[in-house]
């Protein structure tokens, strides 16, 4: 089992916290998660193309699946977006913390793959451009993010 790098996980946590905020209703949490992945999908589609995004998401699901087995059936890469099947229902059944943890792991693996393929600096630039309202995404505990390298 491969865990995402601490830096990728920290960036993913900050993004997910921003996107979900104080939402409590399962539908609202699902909407926040879906919005997060929609924003990232749109940005990456322009860089690696639709097939590239599908491949990255598929690999991220594979990496996160051992700890969050439900991701395999919940995440459906689609041409226009990443679709989450029954996410609000899963929040109701398993609780928000478990689902948010799984989605954060998925996002962290996706960011970690980008660290590997295009480098930390470019990945963080892309992520910061998407989430301009989240300050200093490239900083982890007061130092520069290094992608775990």
Tab-separated table of N, CA and C in Angstrom:
chain	number	residue	atom	x	y	z
A	1	UNK	N	0.853	-1.174	0.000
A	1	UNK	CA	0.000	0.000	0.000
A	1	UNK	C	0.896	1.232	0.000
A	2	UNK	N	0.593	2.163	-0.877
A	2	UNK	CA	1.386	3.370	-1.018
A	2	UNK	C	0.589	4.563	-0.499
A	3	UNK	N	1.187	5.287	0.438
A	3	UNK	CA	0.530	6.478	0.968
A	3	UNK	C	0.992	7.691	0.181
A	4	UNK	N	0.132	8.700	0.079
A	4	UNK	CA	0.566	9.930	-0.594
A	4	UNK	C	1.640	10.610	0.246
A	5	UNK	N	2.457	11.417	-0.399
A	5	UNK	CA	3.499	12.137	0.334
A	5	UNK	C	2.840	13.068	1.350
A	6	UNK	N	3.531	13.350	2.448
A	6	UNK	CA	2.978	14.281	3.441
A	6	UNK	C	2.644	15.641	2.837
A	7	UNK	N	3.464	16.107	1.907
A	7	UNK	CA	3.211	17.409	1.293
A	7	UNK	C	1.964	17.394	0.421
A	8	UNK	N	1.792	16.323	-0.361
A	8	UNK	CA	0.588	16.201	-1.194
A	8	UNK	C	-0.645	16.099	-0.310
A	9	UNK	N	-0.532	15.361	0.789
A	9	UNK	CA	-1.645	15.209	1.713
A	9	UNK	C	-2.004	16.535	2.375
A	10	UNK	N	-1.018	17.310	2.737
A	10	UNK	CA	-1.278	18.625	3.360
A	10	UNK	C	-1.976	19.562	2.380
A	11	UNK	N	-1.521	19.605	1.144
A	11	UNK	CA	-2.159	20.443	0.130
A	11	UNK	C	-3.600	19.979	-0.080
A	12	UNK	N	-3.800	18.668	-0.191
A	12	UNK	CA	-5.147	18.119	-0.396
A	12	UNK	C	-6.062	18.457	0.785
A	13	UNK	N	-5.554	18.353	1.993
A	13	UNK	CA	-6.371	18.684	3.170
A	13	UNK	C	-6.801	20.142	3.164
A	14	UNK	N	-5.891	21.014	2.824
A	14	UNK	CA	-6.226	22.444	2.807
A	14	UNK	C	-7.266	22.748	1.729
A	15	UNK	N	-7.123	22.130	0.569
A	15	UNK	CA	-8.098	22.337	-0.509
A	15	UNK	C	-9.459	21.787	-0.099
A	16	UNK	N	-9.479	20.571	0.431
A	16	UNK	CA	-10.747	19.948	0.803
A	16	UNK	C	-11.430	20.737	1.917
A	17	UNK	N	-10.652	21.217	2.868
A	17	UNK	CA	-11.232	22.040	3.939
A	17	UNK	C	-11.861	23.299	3.353
A	18	UNK	N	-11.200	23.888	2.400
A	18	UNK	CA	-11.734	25.091	1.758
A	18	UNK	C	-13.024	24.774	1.013
A	19	UNK	N	-13.029	23.692	0.259
A	19	UNK	CA	-14.189	23.352	-0.561
A	19	UNK	C	-15.398	22.910	0.267
A	20	UNK	N	-15.146	22.209	1.364
A	20	UNK	CA	-16.256	21.709	2.185
A	20	UNK	C	-16.631	22.707	3.273
A	21	UNK	N	-15.634	23.353	3.853
A	21	UNK	CA	-15.898	24.357	4.876
A	21	UNK	C	-16.721	23.810	6.021
A	22	UNK	N	-17.792	24.507	6.330
A	22	UNK	CA	-18.671	24.134	7.449
A	22	UNK	C	-19.902	23.350	6.998
A	23	UNK	N	-19.886	22.864	5.788
A	23	UNK	CA	-21.039	22.118	5.279
A	23	UNK	C	-21.270	20.873	6.124
A	24	UNK	N	-22.528	20.573	6.382
A	24	UNK	CA	-22.860	19.398	7.187
A	24	UNK	C	-23.804	18.437	6.490
A	25	UNK	N	-24.709	18.954	5.674
A	25	UNK	CA	-25.668	18.091	4.978
A	25	UNK	C	-24.934	17.231	3.954
A	26	UNK	N	-25.286	15.957	3.855
A	26	UNK	CA	-24.617	15.069	2.902
A	26	UNK	C	-24.587	15.609	1.469
A	27	UNK	N	-25.690	16.197	1.017
A	27	UNK	CA	-25.735	16.738	-0.349
A	27	UNK	C	-24.759	17.896	-0.513
A	28	UNK	N	-24.632	18.717	0.524
A	28	UNK	CA	-23.715	19.869	0.472
A	28	UNK	C	-22.257	19.397	0.474
A	29	UNK	N	-21.961	18.398	1.292
A	29	UNK	CA	-20.604	17.850	1.318
A	29	UNK	C	-20.270	17.252	-0.053
A	30	UNK	N	-21.199	16.487	-0.599
A	30	UNK	CA	-20.985	15.902	-1.930
A	30	UNK	C	-20.767	16.992	-2.972
A	31	UNK	N	-21.546	18.051	-2.901
A	31	UNK	CA	-21.391	19.158	-3.854
A	31	UNK	C	-20.023	19.817	-3.721
A	32	UNK	N	-19.541	19.982	-2.483
A	32	UNK	CA	-18.216	20.567	-2.261
A	32	UNK	C	-17.111	19.702	-2.840
A	33	UNK	N	-17.200	18.403	-2.607
A	33	UNK	CA	-16.202	17.464	-3.137
A	33	UNK	C	-16.245	17.471	-4.660
A	34	UNK	N	-17.428	17.383	-5.221
A	34	UNK	CA	-17.558	17.374	-6.679
A	34	UNK	C	-17.031	18.671	-7.282
A	35	UNK	N	-17.293	19.797	-6.626
A	35	UNK	CA	-16.776	21.077	-7.112
A	35	UNK	C	-15.259	21.109	-7.113
A	36	UNK	N	-14.670	20.547	-6.095
A	36	UNK	CA	-13.216	20.474	-5.991
A	36	UNK	C	-12.628	19.731	-7.182
A	37	UNK	N	-13.148	18.541	-7.442
A	37	UNK	CA	-12.617	17.740	-8.535
A	37	UNK	C	-12.972	18.327	-9.901
A	38	UNK	N	-14.100	19.008	-10.005
A	38	UNK	CA	-14.467	19.667	-11.258
A	38	UNK	C	-13.437	20.756	-11.597
A	39	UNK	N	-13.079	21.547	-10.605
A	39	UNK	CA	-12.101	22.625	-10.826
A	39	UNK	C	-10.761	22.052	-11.278
A	40	UNK	N	-10.317	21.005	-10.613
A	40	UNK	CA	-9.038	20.400	-10.968
A	40	UNK	C	-9.110	19.749	-12.351
A	41	UNK	N	-10.221	19.080	-12.632
A	41	UNK	CA	-10.401	18.431	-13.935
A	41	UNK	C	-10.310	19.454	-15.062
A	42	UNK	N	-10.973	20.582	-14.907
A	42	UNK	CA	-10.957	21.610	-15.952
A	42	UNK	C	-9.543	22.122	-16.211
A	43	UNK	N	-8.787	22.350	-15.148
A	43	UNK	CA	-7.418	22.853	-15.317
A	43	UNK	C	-6.505	21.800	-15.943
A	44	UNK	N	-6.613	20.569	-15.482
A	44	UNK	CA	-5.735	19.517	-15.998
A	44	UNK	C	-6.084	19.122	-17.425
A	45	UNK	N	-7.352	19.208	-17.766
A	45	UNK	CA	-7.782	18.865	-19.129
A	45	UNK	C	-7.034	19.715	-20.152
A	46	UNK	N	-6.760	20.965	-19.822
A	46	UNK	CA	-6.039	21.851	-20.733
A	46	UNK	C	-4.556	21.516	-20.823
A	47	UNK	N	-4.042	20.783	-19.843
A	47	UNK	CA	-2.614	20.468	-19.804
A	47	UNK	C	-2.331	19.067	-20.343
A	48	UNK	N	-3.097	18.072	-19.875
A	48	UNK	CA	-2.810	16.674	-20.245
A	48	UNK	C	-3.900	16.053	-21.099
A	49	UNK	N	-4.964	16.793	-21.383
A	49	UNK	CA	-6.051	16.279	-22.193
A	49	UNK	C	-6.996	15.410	-21.389
A	50	UNK	N	-8.122	15.099	-21.983
A	50	UNK	CA	-9.160	14.314	-21.312
A	50	UNK	C	-8.643	12.922	-20.952
A	51	UNK	N	-7.985	12.269	-21.900
A	51	UNK	CA	-7.470	10.927	-21.634
A	51	UNK	C	-6.426	10.952	-20.526
A	52	UNK	N	-5.611	11.998	-20.499
A	52	UNK	CA	-4.607	12.129	-19.445
A	52	UNK	C	-5.240	12.288	-18.079
A	53	UNK	N	-6.297	13.086	-17.999
A	53	UNK	CA	-7.008	13.259	-16.728
A	53	UNK	C	-7.629	11.935	-16.299
A	54	UNK	N	-8.251	11.244	-17.232
A	54	UNK	CA	-8.855	9.945	-16.909
A	54	UNK	C	-7.805	8.970	-16.383
A	55	UNK	N	-6.629	8.961	-17.001
A	55	UNK	CA	-5.564	8.062	-16.563
A	55	UNK	C	-5.074	8.442	-15.162
A	56	UNK	N	-4.891	9.733	-14.912
A	56	UNK	CA	-4.439	10.189	-13.597
A	56	UNK	C	-5.462	9.850	-12.511
A	57	UNK	N	-6.727	10.110	-12.784
A	57	UNK	CA	-7.771	9.813	-11.804
A	57	UNK	C	-7.852	8.303	-11.568
A	58	UNK	N	-7.790	7.529	-12.632
A	58	UNK	CA	-7.824	6.075	-12.486
A	58	UNK	C	-6.677	5.558	-11.634
A	59	UNK	N	-5.498	6.099	-11.856
A	59	UNK	CA	-4.331	5.682	-11.063
A	59	UNK	C	-4.477	6.136	-9.613
A	60	UNK	N	-4.964	7.356	-9.398
A	60	UNK	CA	-5.160	7.861	-8.036
A	60	UNK	C	-6.182	6.998	-7.287
A	61	UNK	N	-7.240	6.592	-7.968
A	61	UNK	CA	-8.231	5.696	-7.348
A	61	UNK	C	-7.555	4.386	-6.974
A	62	UNK	N	-6.757	3.833	-7.875
A	62	UNK	CA	-6.056	2.579	-7.602
A	62	UNK	C	-5.150	2.707	-6.374
A	63	UNK	N	-4.463	3.834	-6.239
A	63	UNK	CA	-3.562	4.033	-5.108
A	63	UNK	C	-4.312	4.242	-3.791
A	64	UNK	N	-5.454	4.905	-3.843
A	64	UNK	CA	-6.221	5.198	-2.624
A	64	UNK	C	-7.138	4.049	-2.222
A	65	UNK	N	-7.449	3.178	-3.156
A	65	UNK	CA	-8.437	2.124	-2.951
A	65	UNK	C	-8.114	1.149	-1.818
A	66	UNK	N	-6.865	0.769	-1.568
A	66	UNK	CA	-6.636	-0.175	-0.466
A	66	UNK	C	-7.147	0.317	0.892
A	67	UNK	N	-7.054	1.602	1.145
A	67	UNK	CA	-7.544	2.149	2.411
A	67	UNK	C	-8.998	2.605	2.325
A	68	UNK	N	-9.458	2.863	1.132
A	68	UNK	CA	-10.808	3.384	0.914
A	68	UNK	C	-11.431	2.611	-0.243
A	69	UNK	N	-11.753	1.348	0.015
A	69	UNK	CA	-12.230	0.437	-1.025
A	69	UNK	C	-13.438	0.923	-1.796
A	70	UNK	N	-14.286	1.699	-1.168
A	70	UNK	CA	-15.492	2.199	-1.816
A	70	UNK	C	-15.192	3.138	-2.983
A	71	UNK	N	-13.978	3.704	-3.047
A	71	UNK	CA	-13.645	4.622	-4.145
A	71	UNK	C	-13.731	3.938	-5.506
A	72	UNK	N	-13.395	2.667	-5.543
A	72	UNK	CA	-13.383	1.939	-6.813
A	72	UNK	C	-14.746	1.972	-7.502
A	73	UNK	N	-15.808	1.889	-6.722
A	73	UNK	CA	-17.145	1.907	-7.316
A	73	UNK	C	-17.777	3.291	-7.303
A	74	UNK	N	-17.230	4.214	-6.519
A	74	UNK	CA	-17.840	5.542	-6.397
A	74	UNK	C	-17.325	6.527	-7.432
A	75	UNK	N	-16.097	6.347	-7.894
A	75	UNK	CA	-15.482	7.308	-8.809
A	75	UNK	C	-15.587	6.792	-10.233
A	76	UNK	N	-16.201	7.595	-11.080
A	76	UNK	CA	-16.375	7.234	-12.478
A	76	UNK	C	-15.775	8.346	-13.339
A	77	UNK	N	-14.530	8.153	-13.836
A	77	UNK	CA	-13.972	9.182	-14.713
A	77	UNK	C	-14.849	9.336	-15.955
A	78	UNK	N	-15.188	10.556	-16.268
A	78	UNK	CA	-16.035	10.844	-17.426
A	78	UNK	C	-15.328	11.861	-18.310
A	79	UNK	N	-15.765	11.944	-19.532
A	79	UNK	CA	-15.128	12.869	-20.477
A	79	UNK	C	-15.169	14.322	-20.016
A	80	UNK	N	-16.253	14.742	-19.373
A	80	UNK	CA	-16.380	16.154	-19.021
A	80	UNK	C	-16.051	16.444	-17.569
A	81	UNK	N	-15.934	15.412	-16.730
A	81	UNK	CA	-15.699	15.630	-15.317
A	81	UNK	C	-15.419	14.293	-14.646
A	82	UNK	N	-15.118	14.352	-13.369
A	82	UNK	CA	-15.041	13.145	-12.562
A	82	UNK	C	-16.389	13.036	-11.871
A	83	UNK	N	-17.058	11.915	-12.043
A	83	UNK	CA	-18.394	11.726	-11.492
A	83	UNK	C	-18.292	10.831	-10.265
A	84	UNK	N	-18.993	11.216	-9.221
A	84	UNK	CA	-19.012	10.416	-7.999
A	84	UNK	C	-20.402	9.839	-7.846
A	85	UNK	N	-20.493	8.523	-7.968
A	85	UNK	CA	-21.768	7.828	-7.859
A	85	UNK	C	-22.197	7.728	-6.399
A	86	UNK	N	-23.358	8.247	-6.064
A	86	UNK	CA	-23.939	8.070	-4.744
A	86	UNK	C	-23.134	8.630	-3.592
A	87	UNK	N	-22.421	9.711	-3.816
A	87	UNK	CA	-21.560	10.261	-2.775
A	87	UNK	C	-22.358	10.763	-1.569
A	88	UNK	N	-23.458	11.459	-1.804
A	88	UNK	CA	-24.282	11.949	-0.690
A	88	UNK	C	-24.816	10.781	0.140
A	89	UNK	N	-25.227	9.718	-0.509
A	89	UNK	CA	-25.702	8.531	0.195
A	89	UNK	C	-24.601	7.887	1.020
A	90	UNK	N	-23.400	7.893	0.479
A	90	UNK	CA	-22.271	7.324	1.220
A	90	UNK	C	-21.982	8.164	2.465
A	91	UNK	N	-22.095	9.493	2.347
A	91	UNK	CA	-21.905	10.365	3.512
A	91	UNK	C	-22.940	10.012	4.581
A	92	UNK	N	-24.180	9.781	4.160
A	92	UNK	CA	-25.233	9.410	5.111
A	92	UNK	C	-24.934	8.078	5.790
A	93	UNK	N	-24.468	7.096	5.019
A	93	UNK	CA	-24.229	5.754	5.561
A	93	UNK	C	-22.970	5.670	6.412
A	94	UNK	N	-21.877	6.263	5.922
A	94	UNK	CA	-20.585	6.066	6.577
A	94	UNK	C	-20.139	7.254	7.410
A	95	UNK	N	-20.808	8.376	7.245
A	95	UNK	CA	-20.437	9.569	7.987
A	95	UNK	C	-19.498	10.461	7.190
A	96	UNK	N	-19.641	11.743	7.415
A	96	UNK	CA	-18.836	12.723	6.685
A	96	UNK	C	-17.331	12.530	6.886
A	97	UNK	N	-16.846	12.309	8.108
A	97	UNK	CA	-15.393	12.188	8.271
A	97	UNK	C	-14.769	11.072	7.425
A	98	UNK	N	-15.416	9.921	7.355
A	98	UNK	CA	-14.873	8.804	6.579
A	98	UNK	C	-14.841	9.127	5.085
A	99	UNK	N	-15.889	9.745	4.586
A	99	UNK	CA	-15.952	10.073	3.162
A	99	UNK	C	-14.973	11.192	2.825
A	100	UNK	N	-14.918	12.201	3.674
A	100	UNK	CA	-13.976	13.304	3.436
A	100	UNK	C	-12.542	12.783	3.472
A	101	UNK	N	-12.250	11.864	4.389
A	101	UNK	CA	-10.921	11.265	4.468
A	101	UNK	C	-10.579	10.530	3.169
A	102	UNK	N	-11.526	9.769	2.645
A	102	UNK	CA	-11.302	9.055	1.392
A	102	UNK	C	-11.099	9.988	0.216
A	103	UNK	N	-11.903	11.033	0.145
A	103	UNK	CA	-11.780	11.974	-0.969
A	103	UNK	C	-10.499	12.797	-0.854
A	104	UNK	N	-10.094	13.087	0.376
A	104	UNK	CA	-8.827	13.794	0.582
A	104	UNK	C	-7.664	12.902	0.156
A	105	UNK	N	-7.736	11.618	0.482
A	105	UNK	CA	-6.692	10.678	0.051
A	105	UNK	C	-6.633	10.607	-1.476
A	106	UNK	N	-7.794	10.554	-2.110
A	106	UNK	CA	-7.840	10.526	-3.571
A	106	UNK	C	-7.187	11.779	-4.156
A	107	UNK	N	-7.552	12.934	-3.626
A	107	UNK	CA	-6.971	14.194	-4.099
A	107	UNK	C	-5.469	14.221	-3.839
A	108	UNK	N	-5.036	13.740	-2.679
A	108	UNK	CA	-3.608	13.721	-2.356
A	108	UNK	C	-2.844	12.826	-3.322
A	109	UNK	N	-3.402	11.675	-3.655
A	109	UNK	CA	-2.730	10.790	-4.623
A	109	UNK	C	-2.672	11.457	-5.998
A	110	UNK	N	-3.704	12.147	-6.374
A	110	UNK	CA	-3.712	12.850	-7.654
A	110	UNK	C	-2.637	13.938	-7.669
A	111	UNK	N	-2.554	14.702	-6.599
A	111	UNK	CA	-1.518	15.737	-6.491
A	111	UNK	C	-0.136	15.089	-6.473
A	112	UNK	N	0.003	13.980	-5.756
A	112	UNK	CA	1.280	13.275	-5.717
A	112	UNK	C	1.711	12.779	-7.091
A	113	UNK	N	0.774	12.292	-7.871
A	113	UNK	CA	1.094	11.872	-9.240
A	113	UNK	C	1.561	13.066	-10.073
A	114	UNK	N	0.906	14.189	-9.879
A	114	UNK	CA	1.335	15.390	-10.604
A	114	UNK	C	2.735	15.820	-10.153
A	115	UNK	N	3.026	15.731	-8.852
A	115	UNK	CA	4.387	16.015	-8.370
A	115	UNK	C	5.393	15.156	-9.132
A	116	UNK	N	5.057	13.891	-9.306
A	116	UNK	CA	5.959	12.955	-9.976
A	116	UNK	C	6.122	13.270	-11.455
A	117	UNK	N	5.015	13.544	-12.132
A	117	UNK	CA	5.062	13.687	-13.587
A	117	UNK	C	5.462	15.068	-14.088
A	118	UNK	N	5.030	16.116	-13.409
A	118	UNK	CA	5.351	17.461	-13.921
A	118	UNK	C	6.156	18.290	-12.931
A	119	UNK	N	6.420	17.727	-11.766
A	119	UNK	CA	7.248	18.418	-10.786
A	119	UNK	C	6.422	19.167	-9.754
A	120	UNK	N	7.053	19.350	-8.609
A	120	UNK	CA	6.384	20.006	-7.487
A	120	UNK	C	6.012	21.450	-7.806
A	121	UNK	N	6.972	22.174	-8.333
A	121	UNK	CA	6.766	23.606	-8.560
A	121	UNK	C	5.623	23.875	-9.534
A	122	UNK	N	5.622	23.184	-10.657
A	122	UNK	CA	4.560	23.389	-11.643
A	122	UNK	C	3.206	22.932	-11.094
A	123	UNK	N	3.199	21.798	-10.392
A	123	UNK	CA	1.953	21.315	-9.786
A	123	UNK	C	1.395	22.355	-8.827
A	124	UNK	N	2.248	22.875	-7.962
A	124	UNK	CA	1.778	23.854	-6.980
A	124	UNK	C	1.323	25.150	-7.641
A	125	UNK	N	1.972	25.510	-8.717
A	125	UNK	CA	1.532	26.696	-9.454
A	125	UNK	C	0.133	26.493	-10.031
A	126	UNK	N	-0.100	25.320	-10.583
A	126	UNK	CA	-1.420	24.999	-11.147
A	126	UNK	C	-2.470	25.000	-10.047
A	127	UNK	N	-2.165	24.316	-8.955
A	127	UNK	CA	-3.114	24.211	-7.844
A	127	UNK	C	-3.406	25.579	-7.248
A	128	UNK	N	-2.377	26.397	-7.078
A	128	UNK	CA	-2.595	27.736	-6.513
A	128	UNK	C	-3.404	28.605	-7.465
A	129	UNK	N	-3.232	28.406	-8.772
A	129	UNK	CA	-4.012	29.159	-9.751
A	129	UNK	C	-5.492	28.772	-9.668
A	130	UNK	N	-5.770	27.514	-9.380
A	130	UNK	CA	-7.158	27.060	-9.251
A	130	UNK	C	-7.769	27.583	-7.963
A	131	UNK	N	-7.026	27.468	-6.874
A	131	UNK	CA	-7.539	27.862	-5.552
A	131	UNK	C	-6.812	29.112	-5.063
A	132	UNK	N	-6.981	30.202	-5.798
A	132	UNK	CA	-6.328	31.461	-5.436
A	132	UNK	C	-6.766	31.954	-4.059
A	133	UNK	N	-7.968	31.579	-3.657
A	133	UNK	CA	-8.496	32.041	-2.377
A	133	UNK	C	-7.945	31.259	-1.183
A	134	UNK	N	-7.165	30.205	-1.429
A	134	UNK	CA	-6.530	29.442	-0.356
A	134	UNK	C	-5.070	29.888	-0.304
A	135	UNK	N	-4.699	30.626	0.731
A	135	UNK	CA	-3.344	31.189	0.767
A	135	UNK	C	-2.259	30.129	0.915
A	136	UNK	N	-1.155	30.365	0.263
A	136	UNK	CA	0.086	29.611	0.418
A	136	UNK	C	-0.089	28.100	0.358
A	137	UNK	N	-0.747	27.618	-0.688
A	137	UNK	CA	-0.914	26.169	-0.826
A	137	UNK	C	0.410	25.439	-0.954
A	138	UNK	N	1.414	26.113	-1.444
A	138	UNK	CA	2.714	25.475	-1.612
A	138	UNK	C	3.539	25.411	-0.356
A	139	UNK	N	3.030	25.947	0.738
A	139	UNK	CA	3.783	25.939	1.988
A	139	UNK	C	3.195	24.932	2.941
A	140	UNK	N	4.034	24.150	3.529
A	140	UNK	CA	3.628	23.154	4.502
A	140	UNK	C	4.385	23.399	5.793
A	141	UNK	N	3.661	23.724	6.849
A	141	UNK	CA	4.252	24.010	8.154
A	141	UNK	C	5.337	25.054	8.055
A	142	UNK	N	5.085	26.103	7.261
A	142	UNK	CA	6.001	27.225	7.196
A	142	UNK	C	7.208	27.049	6.287
A	143	UNK	N	7.331	25.906	5.637
A	143	UNK	CA	8.450	25.719	4.716
A	143	UNK	C	7.917	25.412	3.325
A	144	UNK	N	8.787	25.410	2.361
A	144	UNK	CA	8.380	25.142	0.983
A	144	UNK	C	8.055	23.666	0.809
A	145	UNK	N	7.015	23.386	0.039
A	145	UNK	CA	6.621	22.011	-0.219
A	145	UNK	C	7.604	21.386	-1.187
A	146	UNK	N	7.947	20.124	-0.903
A	146	UNK	CA	8.937	19.446	-1.734
A	146	UNK	C	8.427	18.177	-2.346
A	147	UNK	N	7.148	17.872	-2.162
A	147	UNK	CA	6.612	16.662	-2.763
A	147	UNK	C	7.140	15.395	-2.131
A	148	UNK	N	7.672	15.539	-0.904
A	148	UNK	CA	8.154	14.368	-0.199
A	148	UNK	C	9.506	13.871	-0.678
A	149	UNK	N	10.205	14.682	-1.454
A	149	UNK	CA	11.505	14.259	-1.998
A	149	UNK	C	12.636	14.883	-1.211
